[in-house]
Amino acid sequence: SYRLESYFFLLDPWRHCTHIDTFNTWIKIAFCMGKEKRWKAIKYLENYYGFKKDEESFIWKSNSPMTKKIKEMQEFLGLEVTGKPDSGTLDLVQKRPDVNVAIKKAFSVWSSVTPLKFITKDRGDADIMISFAAGGNSHSDFLPFDGPGGSVAHAYAPGKDLGGDAHFDKDETWTKSTEGTNLFYMAAHEFGHSLGLFHSKDPNALMYPVYRKFDPSVFPLHQDDIKGIQYLHGNSHESAEIKDPTESKEPALPNTCSPDLTFDAVTTFRGEIMFFKDKQVIREVDFHLVSSFWPWLPSGVDAAYEIPEKDETHLFEGNEFWVVRGDTILPGYPKKLYILGFSKDFAKIDAAFYNRKKGENILLHRGQILEVKFYNQRNESMERKPRLIKDAFPGINGKVDAVFQHENFLYFFHRRKQFEFDFDKKRVTRLLKTNFWFPC
């Protein structure tokens, strides 16, 4: 099931009321609209604005429930709040249901080649919640949009909470043609993520990570997309059983208050601290699959750090690394670790952090500290010979599982403990439990 949240041009309730000042005269909806128009108006406000119909609700006056709901809608849409179906409001609500058509068409792309069936829900929760949000609005996640251009949409892999949801930038010029950004095309791409697909390396595939122009009248799904979706959900001739996306064979969620808690990597990310454990990423007390935020990233993260001034996050897994901005991978990544000066058979690093005071990218491996210089997306190299961790950070001995910087401190994790290292004093100031950051 899916639900399209907070959209407004699906119905056309006030087409014949533009000449009536309904605010100053108590005129019933039935008079200006007729029975069908009245039903549509009531149904629209019921579905999207929680309107409860009763006898008094049908009267237009300053304090009537109907007027209040119109004001609520106008405020949400950024219109002048009058409580009346004025011309500005009519210009919006009279638009044809292009959004609904594009969304349904996007779902049909996937249902045509799988046994999946999609059902629209007018209210309540759904497996795929669809919303449009303007730049600066975090819309229930921590990946706000950036206005026209840039990031236009993102979606989360199947799972609980945000899992499966698709968000679109309200500031984009959405169209049904090749001009602007075609809503159908982007929705079909994002719903691919909602159904569990990663990005494709094939430039002709719908799931290729770069938006491209296409003929909207002819849209054959590429074979790479078909193979991927049918691998996950079967082909259209198989049983139409739809599994609950929350049912999986994933390992049990980590107990953040367990004395045996350990982490694979830790980093800050846009003001939050993110803890990586197996396939999970933990934000304070919320758990999400890593693939919910970065669908193209293999399960598990060995090391991670953020460069706040660039709004970049560096992620390491196995012998590869990625540089991302928000949920978008930068061009040219992933890259192999050997381009930094490691041998080609180098398997993985243990931990990494960004020294904000000196602007240094620091990688840790087997008791050694390695400084790496990222000149740009094409030119990276090891800056100097490896040093011992215990020499650079007195008191930090042995293997480091994860590390991150918070304010003027570094926090080194080793098994069930973490060491707080003061940059200024150049010594360990506290020995803490791994779950120090959680309300246990």
CSV table of C-alpha atoms in Angstrom, one decimal:
chain,number,residue,atom,x,y,z
A,1,SER,CA,0.0,0.0,0.0
A,2,TYR,CA,1.1,3.6,-0.5
A,3,ARG,CA,-0.1,7.0,0.7
A,4,LEU,CA,0.4,10.3,-1.0
A,5,GLU,CA,0.7,12.9,1.8
A,6,SER,CA,0.0,16.6,1.8
A,7,TYR,CA,-1.0,17.1,-1.8
A,8,PHE,CA,-3.8,19.3,-3.0
A,9,PHE,CA,-4.8,19.2,-6.6
A,10,LEU,CA,-6.6,15.9,-6.7
A,11,LEU,CA,-10.1,17.2,-6.6
A,12,ASP,CA,-12.0,20.2,-8.0
A,13,PRO,CA,-14.6,21.2,-5.4
A,14,TRP,CA,-15.0,25.0,-5.9
A,15,ARG,CA,-15.1,25.5,-9.6
A,16,HIS,CA,-18.5,27.3,-9.6
A,17,CYS,CA,-18.1,29.4,-6.5
A,18,THR,CA,-15.6,32.1,-7.6
A,19,HIS,CA,-18.3,34.9,-7.8
A,20,ILE,CA,-19.7,34.4,-4.3
A,21,ASP,CA,-18.3,36.0,-1.2
A,22,THR,CA,-18.9,33.1,1.0
A,23,PHE,CA,-17.1,34.6,4.0
A,24,ASN,CA,-19.6,37.4,4.5
A,25,THR,CA,-22.7,35.6,3.5
A,26,TRP,CA,-23.9,32.3,5.1
A,27,ILE,CA,-24.3,30.3,1.9
A,28,LYS,CA,-24.4,26.5,2.0
A,29,ILE,CA,-22.0,24.4,-0.2
A,30,ALA,CA,-25.0,22.8,-1.9
A,31,PHE,CA,-26.1,26.1,-3.3
A,32,CYS,CA,-22.9,26.9,-5.1
A,33,MET,CA,-21.6,23.5,-6.0
A,34,GLY,CA,-24.4,21.1,-6.5
A,35,LYS,CA,-24.5,17.7,-4.9
A,36,GLU,CA,-21.5,16.2,-6.7
A,37,LYS,CA,-19.2,19.2,-6.1
A,38,ARG,CA,-20.3,19.3,-2.4
A,39,TRP,CA,-19.4,15.6,-2.0
A,40,LYS,CA,-16.0,16.1,-3.5
A,41,ALA,CA,-15.2,19.1,-1.3
A,42,ILE,CA,-16.3,17.3,1.8
A,43,LYS,CA,-14.4,14.2,0.9
A,44,TYR,CA,-11.3,16.1,0.0
A,45,LEU,CA,-11.2,17.9,3.4
A,46,GLU,CA,-12.1,14.7,5.2
A,47,ASN,CA,-9.2,12.7,3.6
A,48,TYR,CA,-6.5,15.3,3.8
A,49,TYR,CA,-7.4,17.7,6.6
A,50,GLY,CA,-9.3,15.7,9.1
A,51,PHE,CA,-12.6,17.5,8.4
A,52,LYS,CA,-15.6,16.0,10.3
A,53,LYS,CA,-18.9,16.6,8.5
A,54,ASP,CA,-22.1,17.6,10.4
A,55,GLU,CA,-25.0,19.9,9.8
A,56,GLU,CA,-23.1,23.0,11.1
A,57,SER,CA,-20.0,22.2,9.0
A,58,PHE,CA,-21.8,23.0,5.8
A,59,ILE,CA,-22.3,26.6,6.7
A,60,TRP,CA,-19.8,29.3,5.6
A,61,LYS,CA,-19.0,31.6,8.4
A,62,SER,CA,-15.9,32.8,10.2
A,63,ASN,CA,-15.8,30.2,12.9
A,64,SER,CA,-17.3,27.2,11.0
A,65,PRO,CA,-15.4,23.9,10.8
A,66,MET,CA,-15.3,24.2,7.0
A,67,THR,CA,-13.8,27.7,7.1
A,68,LYS,CA,-11.2,26.6,9.6
A,69,LYS,CA,-10.2,23.7,7.4
A,70,ILE,CA,-9.9,25.9,4.3
A,71,LYS,CA,-7.6,28.2,6.4
A,72,GLU,CA,-5.6,25.2,7.4
A,73,MET,CA,-5.1,24.2,3.8
A,74,GLN,CA,-4.3,27.7,2.7
A,75,GLU,CA,-1.7,28.1,5.4
A,76,PHE,CA,-0.1,24.8,4.4
A,77,LEU,CA,0.0,25.8,0.7
A,78,GLY,CA,1.5,29.2,1.6
A,79,LEU,CA,-1.5,31.1,0.4
A,80,GLU,CA,-3.2,34.1,1.9
A,81,VAL,CA,-5.3,32.7,4.7
A,82,THR,CA,-8.8,33.9,4.1
A,83,GLY,CA,-11.0,30.9,4.8
A,84,LYS,CA,-12.7,31.5,1.5
A,85,PRO,CA,-12.4,29.6,-1.8
A,86,ASP,CA,-10.8,32.7,-3.5
A,87,SER,CA,-9.0,32.8,-6.8
A,88,GLY,CA,-5.6,31.9,-5.4
A,89,THR,CA,-7.0,28.8,-3.8
A,90,LEU,CA,-9.0,27.9,-6.9
A,91,ASP,CA,-6.0,28.1,-9.1
A,92,LEU,CA,-4.5,25.3,-7.1
A,93,VAL,CA,-7.4,23.0,-6.3
A,94,GLN,CA,-8.7,23.2,-9.9
A,95,LYS,CA,-5.6,21.6,-11.4
A,96,ARG,CA,-6.0,18.2,-12.9
A,97,PRO,CA,-4.8,15.2,-10.9
A,98,ASP,CA,-1.4,15.0,-12.7
A,99,VAL,CA,0.5,14.1,-9.6
A,100,ASN,CA,-1.8,11.2,-8.8
A,101,VAL,CA,-1.5,10.0,-12.4
A,102,ALA,CA,2.3,10.2,-12.4
A,103,ILE,CA,2.5,8.3,-9.1
A,104,LYS,CA,0.2,5.5,-10.2
A,105,LYS,CA,2.0,5.2,-13.5
A,106,ALA,CA,5.4,5.0,-11.7
A,107,PHE,CA,4.1,2.1,-9.6
A,108,SER,CA,2.7,0.4,-12.6
A,109,VAL,CA,6.3,0.3,-14.0
A,110,TRP,CA,7.2,-2.2,-11.3
A,111,SER,CA,3.9,-4.0,-10.9
A,112,SER,CA,3.9,-4.8,-14.7
A,113,VAL,CA,6.9,-7.1,-14.3
A,114,THR,CA,6.4,-8.5,-10.7
A,115,PRO,CA,3.5,-9.9,-8.7
A,116,LEU,CA,3.4,-6.8,-6.6
A,117,LYS,CA,0.1,-4.9,-6.4
A,118,PHE,CA,-0.1,-1.4,-5.1
A,119,ILE,CA,-3.2,0.0,-3.3
A,120,THR,CA,-3.8,3.7,-2.5
A,121,LYS,CA,-4.6,4.7,1.1
A,122,ASP,CA,-6.2,8.0,1.8
A,123,ARG,CA,-5.3,8.0,5.5
A,124,GLY,CA,-3.2,6.2,8.1
A,125,ASP,CA,0.1,4.5,7.6
A,126,ALA,CA,1.2,2.7,4.5
A,127,ASP,CA,4.2,0.7,3.4
A,128,ILE,CA,5.3,3.6,1.2
A,129,MET,CA,4.6,7.1,2.5
A,130,ILE,CA,5.0,9.7,-0.2
A,131,SER,CA,5.6,13.4,0.6
A,132,PHE,CA,6.7,16.7,-0.9
A,133,ALA,CA,8.8,19.0,1.3
A,134,ALA,CA,10.5,22.3,0.7
A,135,GLY,CA,14.2,23.0,1.3
A,136,GLY,CA,15.1,23.4,5.0
A,137,ASN,CA,12.3,21.1,6.1
A,138,SER,CA,13.8,17.9,7.5
A,139,HIS,CA,10.4,16.1,6.8
A,140,SER,CA,11.0,13.4,9.5
A,141,ASP,CA,14.6,12.6,8.4
A,142,PHE,CA,17.9,14.5,8.5
A,143,LEU,CA,18.3,15.0,4.8
A,144,PRO,CA,16.6,18.3,4.0
A,145,PHE,CA,16.3,19.4,0.4
A,146,ASP,CA,18.4,22.2,-1.0
A,147,GLY,CA,15.9,24.2,-3.1
A,148,PRO,CA,15.7,24.0,-6.9
A,149,GLY,CA,18.4,21.8,-8.5
A,150,GLY,CA,20.7,19.6,-6.6
A,151,SER,CA,19.0,16.7,-4.7
A,152,VAL,CA,15.4,16.4,-6.1
A,153,ALA,CA,14.2,13.3,-4.3
A,154,HIS,CA,15.3,10.3,-2.1
A,155,ALA,CA,13.7,7.1,-0.9
A,156,TYR,CA,14.5,4.5,1.8
A,157,ALA,CA,14.9,0.8,1.4
A,158,PRO,CA,12.1,-1.5,2.8
A,159,GLY,CA,11.9,-1.6,6.6
A,160,LYS,CA,10.4,-0.1,9.6
A,161,ASP,CA,9.7,3.6,10.3
A,162,LEU,CA,11.2,5.5,7.3
A,163,GLY,CA,11.7,2.2,5.4
A,164,GLY,CA,10.1,2.4,1.9
A,165,ASP,CA,9.2,6.1,2.2
A,166,ALA,CA,9.8,8.4,-0.7
A,167,HIS,CA,10.4,12.2,-0.4
A,168,PHE,CA,10.3,14.8,-3.2
A,169,ASP,CA,11.6,18.3,-3.2
A,170,LYS,CA,8.6,20.7,-3.4
A,171,ASP,CA,10.8,23.5,-4.8
A,172,GLU,CA,11.6,21.6,-8.0
A,173,THR,CA,9.8,22.3,-11.3
A,174,TRP,CA,7.9,19.0,-11.6
A,175,THR,CA,6.5,18.3,-15.0
A,176,LYS,CA,4.9,15.5,-17.2
A,177,SER,CA,7.2,16.4,-20.1
A,178,THR,CA,10.9,16.6,-20.9
A,179,GLU,CA,11.0,20.1,-19.5
A,180,GLY,CA,12.0,20.6,-15.9
A,181,THR,CA,12.1,17.3,-13.8
A,182,ASN,CA,9.7,14.7,-14.9
A,183,LEU,CA,7.7,13.4,-11.9
A,184,PHE,CA,6.8,10.1,-13.3
A,185,TYR,CA,10.5,9.2,-14.2
A,186,MET,CA,11.8,10.3,-10.8
A,187,ALA,CA,9.0,8.6,-8.9
A,188,ALA,CA,9.6,5.3,-10.8
A,189,HIS,CA,13.3,5.6,-9.9
A,190,GLU,CA,12.7,6.3,-6.2
A,191,PHE,CA,10.1,3.6,-5.9
A,192,GLY,CA,12.7,1.2,-7.1
A,193,HIS,CA,14.7,2.1,-4.0
A,194,SER,CA,11.5,1.7,-1.9
A,195,LEU,CA,11.2,-1.8,-3.2
A,196,GLY,CA,14.8,-2.7,-2.4
A,197,LEU,CA,16.8,-1.9,-5.5
A,198,PHE,CA,20.3,-0.2,-5.4
A,199,HIS,CA,21.6,2.0,-8.2
A,200,SER,CA,22.6,0.4,-11.5
A,201,LYS,CA,25.9,0.9,-13.3
A,202,ASP,CA,24.1,0.6,-16.6
A,203,PRO,CA,23.5,4.2,-18.0
A,204,ASN,CA,20.4,2.9,-19.8
A,205,ALA,CA,18.7,1.6,-16.7
A,206,LEU,CA,16.0,3.4,-14.8
A,207,MET,CA,18.0,2.9,-11.6
A,208,TYR,CA,21.1,4.6,-13.0
A,209,PRO,CA,21.9,7.4,-10.5
A,210,VAL,CA,22.0,10.2,-13.0
A,211,TYR,CA,18.8,11.8,-14.3
A,212,ARG,CA,18.5,11.8,-18.1
A,213,LYS,CA,16.0,13.0,-20.6
A,214,PHE,CA,13.6,10.5,-22.1
A,215,ASP,CA,10.5,10.2,-24.2
A,216,PRO,CA,7.6,10.0,-21.7
A,217,SER,CA,5.3,8.5,-24.3
A,218,VAL,CA,7.7,5.5,-24.7
A,219,PHE,CA,9.2,4.1,-21.6
A,220,PRO,CA,10.4,0.5,-21.8
A,221,LEU,CA,11.9,-0.7,-18.5
A,222,HIS,CA,15.5,-1.8,-19.1
A,223,GLN,CA,16.5,-5.4,-18.7
A,224,ASP,CA,18.9,-4.6,-15.8
A,225,ASP,CA,16.0,-3.1,-13.9
A,226,ILE,CA,13.7,-6.1,-14.6
A,227,LYS,CA,16.4,-8.6,-13.5
A,228,GLY,CA,16.9,-6.7,-10.3
A,229,ILE,CA,13.3,-6.3,-9.3
A,230,GLN,CA,12.4,-9.9,-10.2
A,231,TYR,CA,15.3,-11.2,-8.2
A,232,LEU,CA,13.8,-9.5,-5.2
A,233,HIS,CA,10.1,-10.0,-5.8
A,234,GLY,CA,9.7,-12.6,-8.5
A,235,ASN,CA,8.2,-12.2,-12.0
A,236,SER,CA,4.6,-11.3,-12.9
A,237,HIS,CA,3.7,-14.9,-13.5
A,238,GLU,CA,4.6,-16.1,-10.0
A,239,SER,CA,2.5,-16.1,-6.9
A,240,ALA,CA,1.3,-12.6,-5.9
A,241,GLU,CA,2.0,-13.1,-2.2
A,242,ILE,CA,3.4,-9.8,-0.8
A,243,LYS,CA,5.7,-10.3,2.1
A,244,ASP,CA,5.8,-7.9,5.1
A,245,PRO,CA,8.9,-5.7,4.5
A,246,THR,CA,9.5,-5.7,8.2
A,247,GLU,CA,9.9,-9.5,8.1
A,248,SER,CA,13.6,-10.3,7.4
A,249,LYS,CA,16.4,-12.5,8.5
A,250,GLU,CA,18.5,-9.5,9.7
A,251,PRO,CA,20.3,-10.1,13.0
A,252,ALA,CA,18.7,-8.9,16.2
A,253,LEU,CA,19.0,-5.2,16.8
A,254,PRO,CA,21.9,-4.3,19.1
A,255,ASN,CA,21.0,-3.7,22.8
A,256,THR,CA,22.4,-0.2,23.4
A,257,CYS,CA,22.5,-0.8,27.1
A,258,SER,CA,24.3,-4.1,27.0
A,259,PRO,CA,27.7,-4.1,28.8
A,260,ASP,CA,29.0,-6.1,25.8
A,261,LEU,CA,28.1,-3.4,23.2
A,262,THR,CA,30.7,-2.8,20.5
A,263,PHE,CA,30.7,-0.7,17.3
A,264,ASP,CA,32.2,-1.0,13.8
A,265,ALA,CA,32.4,2.7,13.1
A,266,VAL,CA,31.2,6.0,14.6
A,267,THR,CA,30.8,9.4,12.9
A,268,THR,CA,29.0,12.7,13.2
A,269,PHE,CA,26.5,13.5,10.5
A,270,ARG,CA,24.9,16.9,10.2
A,271,GLY,CA,24.8,17.5,13.9
A,272,GLU,CA,24.0,13.9,14.9
A,273,ILE,CA,26.2,11.0,16.1
A,274,MET,CA,25.8,7.9,14.1
A,275,PHE,CA,26.9,4.5,15.4
A,276,PHE,CA,27.4,1.6,12.9
A,277,LYS,CA,27.0,-2.0,14.0
A,278,ASP,CA,26.7,-4.8,11.4
A,279,LYS,CA,24.0,-3.7,8.9
A,280,GLN,CA,22.5,-1.2,11.4
A,281,VAL,CA,23.1,2.5,11.9
A,282,ILE,CA,22.0,3.8,15.3
A,283,ARG,CA,20.9,7.4,15.8
A,284,GLU,CA,20.6,8.0,19.5
A,285,VAL,CA,18.0,5.3,20.2
A,286,ASP,CA,16.6,4.8,16.7
A,287,PHE,CA,17.8,1.9,14.5
A,288,HIS,CA,17.8,1.9,10.7
A,289,LEU,CA,19.4,-0.3,8.0
A,290,VAL,CA,22.5,1.3,6.6
A,291,SER,CA,20.9,0.8,3.2
A,292,SER,CA,18.0,3.0,4.2
A,293,PHE,CA,20.3,6.0,4.0
A,294,TRP,CA,22.8,4.9,1.4
A,295,PRO,CA,21.1,2.2,-0.8
A,296,TRP,CA,24.1,1.7,-3.0
A,297,LEU,CA,26.5,1.0,0.0
A,298,PRO,CA,27.3,-2.7,0.8
A,299,SER,CA,26.0,-3.9,4.2
A,300,GLY,CA,28.3,-2.9,7.0
A,301,VAL,CA,30.7,0.0,7.4
A,302,ASP,CA,34.3,-0.4,8.7
A,303,ALA,CA,35.0,3.3,9.3
A,304,ALA,CA,33.4,6.7,8.7
A,305,TYR,CA,34.0,10.4,9.3
A,306,GLU,CA,32.5,13.7,8.4
A,307,ILE,CA,34.0,16.9,7.1
A,308,PRO,CA,31.4,19.4,8.2
A,309,GLU,CA,32.7,22.4,6.3
A,310,LYS,CA,32.3,20.5,3.0
A,311,ASP,CA,29.1,18.7,4.1
A,312,GLU,CA,30.9,15.4,3.2
A,313,THR,CA,30.9,12.0,4.8
A,314,HIS,CA,33.6,9.5,4.0
A,315,LEU,CA,32.6,5.8,4.3
A,316,PHE,CA,35.0,2.9,4.2
A,317,GLU,CA,34.0,-0.8,3.6
A,318,GLY,CA,36.5,-3.5,2.7
A,319,ASN,CA,39.0,-2.3,0.2
A,320,GLU,CA,36.8,0.6,-1.1
A,321,PHE,CA,35.7,4.0,0.1
A,322,TRP,CA,32.9,6.4,-0.8
A,323,VAL,CA,32.5,10.2,-0.4
A,324,VAL,CA,28.8,11.3,0.0
A,325,ARG,CA,27.0,14.5,0.4
A,326,GLY,CA,23.7,13.8,2.2
A,327,ASP,CA,22.3,10.7,0.5
A,328,THR,CA,24.2,11.4,-2.8
A,329,ILE,CA,27.4,9.7,-3.8
A,330,LEU,CA,29.9,12.1,-5.4
A,331,PRO,CA,31.1,11.4,-8.9
A,332,GLY,CA,33.9,8.9,-9.3
A,333,TYR,CA,33.2,6.8,-6.2
A,334,PRO,CA,33.6,4.2,-4.9
A,335,LYS,CA,37.4,4.0,-5.2
A,336,LYS,CA,39.9,1.4,-4.1
A,337,LEU,CA,42.1,2.0,-1.1
A,338,TYR,CA,45.3,1.3,-3.0
A,339,ILE,CA,45.0,4.7,-4.8
A,340,LEU,CA,45.9,6.2,-1.4
A,341,GLY,CA,49.2,4.4,-1.4
A,342,PHE,CA,48.2,1.0,0.1
A,343,SER,CA,49.1,-2.3,-1.6
A,344,LYS,CA,46.5,-3.7,-4.0
A,345,ASP,CA,45.8,-6.6,-1.7
A,346,PHE,CA,45.1,-4.3,1.3
A,347,ALA,CA,41.9,-5.6,2.8
A,348,LYS,CA,40.4,-2.9,5.1
A,349,ILE,CA,41.1,-0.1,7.6
A,350,ASP,CA,40.1,-0.3,11.3
A,351,ALA,CA,38.9,3.2,11.9
A,352,ALA,CA,39.1,6.8,10.6
A,353,PHE,CA,38.4,10.4,11.7
A,354,TYR,CA,38.8,14.0,10.5
A,355,ASN,CA,41.0,16.3,12.6
A,356,ARG,CA,39.0,19.5,12.4
A,357,LYS,CA,41.8,21.6,13.9
A,358,LYS,CA,44.4,20.7,11.3
A,359,GLY,CA,42.1,19.6,8.5
A,360,GLU,CA,43.7,16.2,8.4
A,361,ASN,CA,42.1,12.9,7.2
A,362,ILE,CA,43.3,10.2,9.5
A,363,LEU,CA,43.1,6.5,8.9
A,364,LEU,CA,44.0,3.9,11.6
A,365,HIS,CA,45.2,0.4,10.8
A,366,ARG,CA,46.9,-2.2,13.1
A,367,GLY,CA,48.2,0.2,15.6
A,368,GLN,CA,49.4,2.7,13.0
A,369,ILE,CA,48.1,6.2,12.0
A,370,LEU,CA,48.0,7.2,8.4
A,371,GLU,CA,47.4,10.8,7.2
A,372,VAL,CA,45.7,11.0,3.8
A,373,LYS,CA,45.3,14.1,1.6
A,374,PHE,CA,42.2,14.5,-0.5
A,375,TYR,CA,43.1,17.1,-3.1
A,376,ASN,CA,39.9,16.7,-5.1
A,377,GLN,CA,37.8,13.9,-6.4
A,378,ARG,CA,40.6,12.8,-8.8
A,379,ASN,CA,43.7,13.1,-6.7
A,380,GLU,CA,44.3,11.5,-3.4
A,381,SER,CA,47.5,10.2,-1.7
A,382,MET,CA,49.1,9.3,1.5
A,383,GLU,CA,50.6,12.4,3.0
A,384,ARG,CA,53.4,11.0,5.2
A,385,LYS,CA,54.9,7.8,6.5
A,386,PRO,CA,52.8,5.9,9.0
A,387,ARG,CA,53.1,6.7,12.7
A,388,LEU,CA,52.3,4.6,15.7
A,389,ILE,CA,48.9,5.4,17.3
A,390,LYS,CA,50.4,5.3,20.8
A,391,ASP,CA,53.0,8.0,19.9
A,392,ALA,CA,50.5,10.3,18.3
A,393,PHE,CA,47.9,9.8,21.0
A,394,PRO,CA,49.5,8.8,24.3
A,395,GLY,CA,47.4,6.3,26.3
A,396,ILE,CA,45.7,4.8,23.2
A,397,ASN,CA,47.3,1.3,22.9
A,398,GLY,CA,46.2,-1.7,20.9
A,399,LYS,CA,43.6,-2.0,18.2
A,400,VAL,CA,41.0,0.7,17.6
A,401,ASP,CA,37.5,-0.4,16.5
A,402,ALA,CA,36.1,3.0,15.9
A,403,VAL,CA,36.8,6.7,16.6
A,404,PHE,CA,35.1,10.1,16.1
A,405,GLN,CA,35.7,13.7,17.1
A,406,HIS,CA,33.2,15.5,19.3
A,407,GLU,CA,34.0,19.1,20.2
A,408,ASN,CA,37.6,19.2,21.5
A,409,PHE,CA,37.8,15.5,22.2
A,410,LEU,CA,38.5,12.3,20.3
A,411,TYR,CA,36.6,9.1,21.4
A,412,PHE,CA,38.5,5.9,20.7
A,413,PHE,CA,36.5,2.7,20.9
A,414,HIS,CA,38.0,-0.7,21.7
A,415,ARG,CA,35.7,-3.6,22.4
A,416,ARG,CA,33.4,-2.6,25.3
A,417,LYS,CA,35.3,0.6,26.3
A,418,GLN,CA,35.9,4.0,24.9
A,419,PHE,CA,38.7,6.4,25.7
A,420,GLU,CA,38.1,10.2,25.8
A,421,PHE,CA,41.3,11.9,24.5
A,422,ASP,CA,41.7,15.7,25.0
A,423,PHE,CA,43.3,17.4,22.0
A,424,ASP,CA,44.7,20.3,24.1
A,425,LYS,CA,46.0,18.3,27.0
A,426,LYS,CA,47.2,15.5,24.6
A,427,ARG,CA,46.1,12.8,27.0
A,428,VAL,CA,43.3,10.4,27.9
A,429,THR,CA,40.9,12.2,30.3
A,430,ARG,CA,38.2,9.6,30.9
A,431,LEU,CA,37.6,5.9,30.4
A,432,LEU,CA,34.0,5.3,29.5
A,433,LYS,CA,31.7,2.4,28.6
A,434,THR,CA,30.7,2.0,25.0
A,435,ASN,CA,27.1,2.8,25.7
A,436,PHE,CA,27.9,6.1,27.4
A,437,TRP,CA,26.0,8.0,24.7
A,438,PHE,CA,22.7,6.2,25.3
A,439,PRO,CA,20.1,6.8,28.0
A,440,CYS,CA,20.8,3.6,30.0
